[in-house]
Structures are given as structure tokens and as C-alpha cells.
């Protein structure tokens, strides 16, 4: 039987937590896959719409999100070797980069709005707004978890011998990064 993790004062095993997170990640991946497949199927009926300026913003956002994944990976590694100040610092970097990613997404939406491209302007623009808003909502939840990790590290309550919160947050964050890279590539290839 798996060891019990009582940080949240419930009796579920670590294995059950991980299994639940992976199931949620699989469902989330299928959701975004279904959206993009519908977009690709409909793409043949539409025209080019993604401007070079918007592509630049999205590329920068992608770099921010990937850098945040590296920062979270480093934070997790430092937690494993019990370097708590480094854990805190890199968790803070990951959190800050995640917030910058969301700010960059808002900048992309603002760019479209100022350019007169609304959700109902074109099927492609509608897809862009829907998929990026859905991804941003998932990122917000993950940022909440990341803020929780940061808060626990700040208060000295993140423990290297019980890293479940850090592990689950990392799984979610890295999955969202992979999903974003996939969405970004779909947007670039089918613009």
C-alpha cells in the first residue's frame, strides 16, 4: 500500500492523487485536441488572418511559458536536495513568468481588438479567442497552485520529504506548457 500523505488532512494515497491529476490532464488534452481538430477541419474554408505582429507576441509568450517550466523544474530539483531558498527563488521566477505569459496573452487579445478583429469577425479569430481564453483559464488555476507552492516555501512549510504539492503542480504546469506549444504550432501552421 502506498504511503499516506496527510498534508491536506485527508487519507488518500499519493498514488490516487497522481492518478487523478493525470486523468484531469488527459481530459484537458482531449478538450484542446478536439478544439484544434475542429479548427483544422474548418480551416480550408477560411483565409489567412494571423498577422506577423500577433505571431511575434505569441512567440514571446511561448518563450515565457517555456522559461517558467524550466524555472519550476529547477525549483523542484532544489526542493529534492533541500535547498529551500533556491526552491523559493525559482518557484517565484516560475510564478512571475506565468503571470507575464497571461499579460502577454492579454496583449495579444488587445492587439486583435484594436485591429478590429473580434470573436465574431472570422471563424479563425473566434477559434483564437476561445482556445486562448480556455488555456488562460487553465493557466490561472495552475498559477493558483504555483502561488500555493510559493506561499508554502515562503513560510517554510514546503517539505522535501513530502513533495506531493510540488509534484502535482509541476505535472499540471508542464502539461499546460505542452498543450500551449501544440496550440501555438496549430495557429502557426493553419493560419
PDB file of C-alpha atoms in Angstrom:
ATOM      1  CA  UNK A   1       0.000   0.000   0.000  1.00  0.00           C
ATOM      2  CA  UNK A   2       1.276   3.478  -0.832  1.00  0.00           C
ATOM      3  CA  UNK A   3       2.415   5.744   1.959  1.00  0.00           C
ATOM      4  CA  UNK A   4      -0.192   8.140   3.209  1.00  0.00           C
ATOM      5  CA  UNK A   5       0.151  11.880   2.660  1.00  0.00           C
ATOM      6  CA  UNK A   6      -1.658  13.898   5.336  1.00  0.00           C
ATOM      7  CA  UNK A   7      -0.660  17.433   4.384  1.00  0.00           C
ATOM      8  CA  UNK A   8      -4.279  18.237   3.494  1.00  0.00           C
ATOM      9  CA  UNK A   9      -5.559  16.066   6.363  1.00  0.00           C
ATOM     10  CA  UNK A  10      -7.234  13.516   4.152  1.00  0.00           C
ATOM     11  CA  UNK A  11      -6.441   9.871   3.877  1.00  0.00           C
ATOM     12  CA  UNK A  12      -5.920   9.492   0.139  1.00  0.00           C
ATOM     13  CA  UNK A  13      -2.719   7.928  -1.064  1.00  0.00           C
ATOM     14  CA  UNK A  14      -0.146   9.726  -3.156  1.00  0.00           C
ATOM     15  CA  UNK A  15      -0.842   7.293  -5.968  1.00  0.00           C
ATOM     16  CA  UNK A  16      -4.524   8.265  -6.043  1.00  0.00           C
ATOM     17  CA  UNK A  17      -3.660  11.967  -6.180  1.00  0.00           C
ATOM     18  CA  UNK A  18      -1.269  11.412  -9.077  1.00  0.00           C
ATOM     19  CA  UNK A  19      -3.738   9.223 -10.935  1.00  0.00           C
ATOM     20  CA  UNK A  20      -6.441  11.877 -10.546  1.00  0.00           C
ATOM     21  CA  UNK A  21      -4.137  14.611 -11.853  1.00  0.00           C
ATOM     22  CA  UNK A  22      -3.130  12.514 -14.869  1.00  0.00           C
ATOM     23  CA  UNK A  23      -6.797  11.796 -15.641  1.00  0.00           C
ATOM     24  CA  UNK A  24      -7.594  15.509 -15.496  1.00  0.00           C
ATOM     25  CA  UNK A  25      -4.600  16.248 -17.743  1.00  0.00           C
ATOM     26  CA  UNK A  26      -5.780  13.608 -20.230  1.00  0.00           C
ATOM     27  CA  UNK A  27      -9.275  15.135 -20.290  1.00  0.00           C
ATOM     28  CA  UNK A  28      -7.819  18.616 -20.736  1.00  0.00           C
ATOM     29  CA  UNK A  29      -5.609  17.418 -23.577  1.00  0.00           C
ATOM     30  CA  UNK A  30      -8.591  15.813 -25.308  1.00  0.00           C
ATOM     31  CA  UNK A  31     -10.561  19.053 -24.933  1.00  0.00           C
ATOM     32  CA  UNK A  32      -7.862  21.097 -26.658  1.00  0.00           C
ATOM     33  CA  UNK A  33      -7.284  18.378 -29.249  1.00  0.00           C
ATOM     34  CA  UNK A  34     -10.987  18.418 -30.142  1.00  0.00           C
ATOM     35  CA  UNK A  35     -10.943  22.214 -30.478  1.00  0.00           C
ATOM     36  CA  UNK A  36      -7.922  22.164 -32.756  1.00  0.00           C
ATOM     37  CA  UNK A  37      -9.237  19.325 -34.901  1.00  0.00           C
ATOM     38  CA  UNK A  38     -12.433  21.297 -35.479  1.00  0.00           C
ATOM     39  CA  UNK A  39     -10.319  24.339 -36.353  1.00  0.00           C
ATOM     40  CA  UNK A  40      -8.169  22.367 -38.814  1.00  0.00           C
ATOM     41  CA  UNK A  41     -11.252  20.807 -40.437  1.00  0.00           C
ATOM     42  CA  UNK A  42     -12.829  24.231 -40.878  1.00  0.00           C
ATOM     43  CA  UNK A  43      -9.569  25.870 -41.952  1.00  0.00           C
ATOM     44  CA  UNK A  44      -9.968  25.014 -45.621  1.00  0.00           C
ATOM     45  CA  UNK A  45     -12.952  27.362 -45.780  1.00  0.00           C
ATOM     46  CA  UNK A  46     -11.134  30.409 -44.422  1.00  0.00           C
ATOM     47  CA  UNK A  47      -8.488  32.968 -45.321  1.00  0.00           C
ATOM     48  CA  UNK A  48      -5.121  33.965 -43.858  1.00  0.00           C
ATOM     49  CA  UNK A  49      -5.598  36.158 -40.802  1.00  0.00           C
ATOM     50  CA  UNK A  50      -2.705  35.830 -38.311  1.00  0.00           C
ATOM     51  CA  UNK A  51      -0.542  38.945 -38.622  1.00  0.00           C
ATOM     52  CA  UNK A  52       3.248  38.976 -38.162  1.00  0.00           C
ATOM     53  CA  UNK A  53       2.825  41.256 -35.137  1.00  0.00           C
ATOM     54  CA  UNK A  54       0.495  38.806 -33.425  1.00  0.00           C
ATOM     55  CA  UNK A  55       2.860  35.953 -34.276  1.00  0.00           C
ATOM     56  CA  UNK A  56       5.685  37.864 -32.559  1.00  0.00           C
ATOM     57  CA  UNK A  57       3.590  38.363 -29.412  1.00  0.00           C
ATOM     58  CA  UNK A  58       2.627  34.677 -29.330  1.00  0.00           C
ATOM     59  CA  UNK A  59       6.247  33.604 -29.864  1.00  0.00           C
ATOM     60  CA  UNK A  60       7.361  35.756 -26.927  1.00  0.00           C
ATOM     61  CA  UNK A  61       4.537  34.329 -24.800  1.00  0.00           C
ATOM     62  CA  UNK A  62       5.602  30.801 -25.704  1.00  0.00           C
ATOM     63  CA  UNK A  63       9.177  31.572 -24.644  1.00  0.00           C
ATOM     64  CA  UNK A  64       7.899  32.957 -21.318  1.00  0.00           C
ATOM     65  CA  UNK A  65       5.864  29.841 -20.646  1.00  0.00           C
ATOM     66  CA  UNK A  66       8.731  27.503 -21.533  1.00  0.00           C
ATOM     67  CA  UNK A  67      11.096  29.513 -19.319  1.00  0.00           C
ATOM     68  CA  UNK A  68       8.590  29.213 -16.463  1.00  0.00           C
ATOM     69  CA  UNK A  69       8.627  25.439 -16.902  1.00  0.00           C
ATOM     70  CA  UNK A  70      12.413  25.415 -16.635  1.00  0.00           C
ATOM     71  CA  UNK A  71      12.190  27.587 -13.504  1.00  0.00           C
ATOM     72  CA  UNK A  72       9.626  25.259 -11.921  1.00  0.00           C
ATOM     73  CA  UNK A  73      11.768  22.240 -12.806  1.00  0.00           C
ATOM     74  CA  UNK A  74      14.747  23.911 -11.104  1.00  0.00           C
ATOM     75  CA  UNK A  75      12.633  24.744  -8.055  1.00  0.00           C
ATOM     76  CA  UNK A  76      11.545  21.121  -7.794  1.00  0.00           C
ATOM     77  CA  UNK A  77      15.159  19.929  -8.116  1.00  0.00           C
ATOM     78  CA  UNK A  78      16.273  22.295  -5.358  1.00  0.00           C
ATOM     79  CA  UNK A  79      13.445  21.028  -3.141  1.00  0.00           C
ATOM     80  CA  UNK A  80      14.680  17.464  -3.632  1.00  0.00           C
ATOM     81  CA  UNK A  81      18.129  18.394  -2.302  1.00  0.00           C
ATOM     82  CA  UNK A  82      16.611  20.565   0.462  1.00  0.00           C
ATOM     83  CA  UNK A  83      17.924  23.919  -0.733  1.00  0.00           C
ATOM     84  CA  UNK A  84      14.868  25.839   0.390  1.00  0.00           C
ATOM     85  CA  UNK A  85      15.999  29.375  -0.519  1.00  0.00           C
ATOM     86  CA  UNK A  86      16.719  28.266  -4.086  1.00  0.00           C
ATOM     87  CA  UNK A  87      13.388  26.412  -4.139  1.00  0.00           C
ATOM     88  CA  UNK A  88      11.625  29.609  -3.117  1.00  0.00           C
ATOM     89  CA  UNK A  89      13.537  31.763  -5.603  1.00  0.00           C
ATOM     90  CA  UNK A  90      12.863  29.503  -8.597  1.00  0.00           C
ATOM     91  CA  UNK A  91       9.214  28.981  -7.638  1.00  0.00           C
ATOM     92  CA  UNK A  92       8.915  32.778  -7.580  1.00  0.00           C
ATOM     93  CA  UNK A  93      10.544  33.028 -11.004  1.00  0.00           C
ATOM     94  CA  UNK A  94       8.131  30.413 -12.388  1.00  0.00           C
ATOM     95  CA  UNK A  95       5.177  32.271 -10.881  1.00  0.00           C
ATOM     96  CA  UNK A  96       6.355  35.615 -12.279  1.00  0.00           C
ATOM     97  CA  UNK A  97       6.924  34.206 -15.757  1.00  0.00           C
ATOM     98  CA  UNK A  98       3.491  32.577 -15.684  1.00  0.00           C
ATOM     99  CA  UNK A  99       1.928  35.923 -14.833  1.00  0.00           C
ATOM    100  CA  UNK A 100       3.898  37.561 -17.656  1.00  0.00           C
ATOM    101  CA  UNK A 101       2.561  34.890 -20.028  1.00  0.00           C
ATOM    102  CA  UNK A 102      -1.012  35.828 -19.084  1.00  0.00           C
ATOM    103  CA  UNK A 103      -0.171  39.502 -19.503  1.00  0.00           C
ATOM    104  CA  UNK A 104       1.226  38.680 -22.952  1.00  0.00           C
ATOM    105  CA  UNK A 105      -1.973  36.839 -23.857  1.00  0.00           C
ATOM    106  CA  UNK A 106      -3.971  39.899 -22.807  1.00  0.00           C
ATOM    107  CA  UNK A 107      -1.676  41.970 -25.029  1.00  0.00           C
ATOM    108  CA  UNK A 108      -2.428  39.629 -27.958  1.00  0.00           C
ATOM    109  CA  UNK A 109      -6.180  39.974 -27.363  1.00  0.00           C
ATOM    110  CA  UNK A 110      -5.841  43.754 -27.099  1.00  0.00           C
ATOM    111  CA  UNK A 111      -3.878  43.814 -30.348  1.00  0.00           C
ATOM    112  CA  UNK A 112      -6.695  41.972 -32.090  1.00  0.00           C
ATOM    113  CA  UNK A 113      -9.375  44.217 -30.601  1.00  0.00           C
ATOM    114  CA  UNK A 114      -7.523  47.399 -31.594  1.00  0.00           C
ATOM    115  CA  UNK A 115      -7.118  45.918 -35.091  1.00  0.00           C
ATOM    116  CA  UNK A 116     -10.883  45.420 -35.297  1.00  0.00           C
ATOM    117  CA  UNK A 117     -10.692  41.627 -35.050  1.00  0.00           C
ATOM    118  CA  UNK A 118     -13.383  40.358 -32.678  1.00  0.00           C
ATOM    119  CA  UNK A 119     -14.572  36.884 -31.743  1.00  0.00           C
ATOM    120  CA  UNK A 120     -17.331  37.076 -34.369  1.00  0.00           C
ATOM    121  CA  UNK A 121     -15.218  38.687 -37.110  1.00  0.00           C
ATOM    122  CA  UNK A 122     -13.976  35.443 -38.604  1.00  0.00           C
ATOM    123  CA  UNK A 123     -14.020  31.721 -37.732  1.00  0.00           C
ATOM    124  CA  UNK A 124     -10.258  31.811 -37.189  1.00  0.00           C
ATOM    125  CA  UNK A 125     -10.432  34.781 -34.844  1.00  0.00           C
ATOM    126  CA  UNK A 126     -13.272  33.109 -32.961  1.00  0.00           C
ATOM    127  CA  UNK A 127     -11.144  29.999 -32.547  1.00  0.00           C
ATOM    128  CA  UNK A 128      -8.205  32.100 -31.370  1.00  0.00           C
ATOM    129  CA  UNK A 129     -10.241  33.850 -28.678  1.00  0.00           C
ATOM    130  CA  UNK A 130     -11.902  30.643 -27.476  1.00  0.00           C
ATOM    131  CA  UNK A 131      -8.801  28.477 -27.349  1.00  0.00           C
ATOM    132  CA  UNK A 132      -6.563  31.119 -25.762  1.00  0.00           C
ATOM    133  CA  UNK A 133      -9.228  32.038 -23.194  1.00  0.00           C
ATOM    134  CA  UNK A 134      -9.721  28.360 -22.305  1.00  0.00           C
ATOM    135  CA  UNK A 135      -5.969  27.890 -21.981  1.00  0.00           C
ATOM    136  CA  UNK A 136      -5.672  31.086 -19.914  1.00  0.00           C
ATOM    137  CA  UNK A 137      -8.370  29.794 -17.547  1.00  0.00           C
ATOM    138  CA  UNK A 138      -6.387  26.595 -17.040  1.00  0.00           C
ATOM    139  CA  UNK A 139      -3.198  28.623 -16.543  1.00  0.00           C
ATOM    140  CA  UNK A 140      -4.974  30.700 -13.871  1.00  0.00           C
ATOM    141  CA  UNK A 141      -5.804  27.539 -11.927  1.00  0.00           C
ATOM    142  CA  UNK A 142      -2.220  26.329 -12.278  1.00  0.00           C
ATOM    143  CA  UNK A 143      -0.947  29.753 -11.170  1.00  0.00           C
ATOM    144  CA  UNK A 144      -3.106  29.383  -8.066  1.00  0.00           C
ATOM    145  CA  UNK A 145      -1.376  26.089  -7.319  1.00  0.00           C
ATOM    146  CA  UNK A 146       2.003  27.644  -8.058  1.00  0.00           C
ATOM    147  CA  UNK A 147       1.186  30.540  -5.712  1.00  0.00           C
ATOM    148  CA  UNK A 148       0.320  27.951  -3.067  1.00  0.00           C
ATOM    149  CA  UNK A 149       3.708  26.256  -3.594  1.00  0.00           C
ATOM    150  CA  UNK A 150       5.424  29.648  -3.354  1.00  0.00           C
ATOM    151  CA  UNK A 151       3.470  30.563  -0.212  1.00  0.00           C
ATOM    152  CA  UNK A 152       4.362  27.301   1.492  1.00  0.00           C
ATOM    153  CA  UNK A 153       8.018  27.709   0.524  1.00  0.00           C
ATOM    154  CA  UNK A 154       7.960  31.312   1.789  1.00  0.00           C
ATOM    155  CA  UNK A 155       6.564  30.187   5.163  1.00  0.00           C
ATOM    156  CA  UNK A 156       8.984  27.254   5.371  1.00  0.00           C
ATOM    157  CA  UNK A 157       6.184  24.696   5.101  1.00  0.00           C
ATOM    158  CA  UNK A 158       7.235  23.045   1.841  1.00  0.00           C
ATOM    159  CA  UNK A 159       8.945  19.814   2.781  1.00  0.00           C
ATOM    160  CA  UNK A 160      11.392  17.891   0.647  1.00  0.00           C
ATOM    161  CA  UNK A 161      10.326  14.551   2.136  1.00  0.00           C
ATOM    162  CA  UNK A 162       6.654  15.208   1.213  1.00  0.00           C
ATOM    163  CA  UNK A 163       6.764  16.897  -2.196  1.00  0.00           C
ATOM    164  CA  UNK A 164       3.258  15.990  -3.387  1.00  0.00           C
ATOM    165  CA  UNK A 165       2.080  19.581  -3.866  1.00  0.00           C
ATOM    166  CA  UNK A 166       5.205  20.470  -5.849  1.00  0.00           C
ATOM    167  CA  UNK A 167       4.991  17.268  -7.896  1.00  0.00           C
ATOM    168  CA  UNK A 168       1.331  17.683  -8.833  1.00  0.00           C
ATOM    169  CA  UNK A 169       1.767  21.381  -9.609  1.00  0.00           C
ATOM    170  CA  UNK A 170       4.732  20.524 -11.838  1.00  0.00           C
ATOM    171  CA  UNK A 171       2.761  17.879 -13.726  1.00  0.00           C
ATOM    172  CA  UNK A 172      -0.083  20.318 -14.350  1.00  0.00           C
ATOM    173  CA  UNK A 173       2.228  23.180 -15.321  1.00  0.00           C
ATOM    174  CA  UNK A 174       4.324  21.134 -17.735  1.00  0.00           C
ATOM    175  CA  UNK A 175       1.210  19.618 -19.346  1.00  0.00           C
ATOM    176  CA  UNK A 176      -0.221  23.097 -19.884  1.00  0.00           C
ATOM    177  CA  UNK A 177       3.075  24.134 -21.461  1.00  0.00           C
ATOM    178  CA  UNK A 178       2.988  21.192 -23.855  1.00  0.00           C
ATOM    179  CA  UNK A 179      -0.633  21.976 -24.711  1.00  0.00           C
ATOM    180  CA  UNK A 180       0.270  25.627 -25.383  1.00  0.00           C
ATOM    181  CA  UNK A 181       3.177  24.684 -27.670  1.00  0.00           C
ATOM    182  CA  UNK A 182       0.785  22.411 -29.577  1.00  0.00           C
ATOM    183  CA  UNK A 183      -1.825  25.195 -29.838  1.00  0.00           C
ATOM    184  CA  UNK A 184       0.822  27.681 -30.933  1.00  0.00           C
ATOM    185  CA  UNK A 185       2.044  25.331 -33.668  1.00  0.00           C
ATOM    186  CA  UNK A 186      -1.526  24.754 -34.871  1.00  0.00           C
ATOM    187  CA  UNK A 187      -2.051  28.521 -35.023  1.00  0.00           C
ATOM    188  CA  UNK A 188       1.163  28.966 -36.996  1.00  0.00           C
ATOM    189  CA  UNK A 189       0.635  26.071 -39.389  1.00  0.00           C
ATOM    190  CA  UNK A 190      -3.053  26.723 -40.050  1.00  0.00           C
ATOM    191  CA  UNK A 191      -3.206  30.478 -40.163  1.00  0.00           C
TER     192      UNK A 191
END
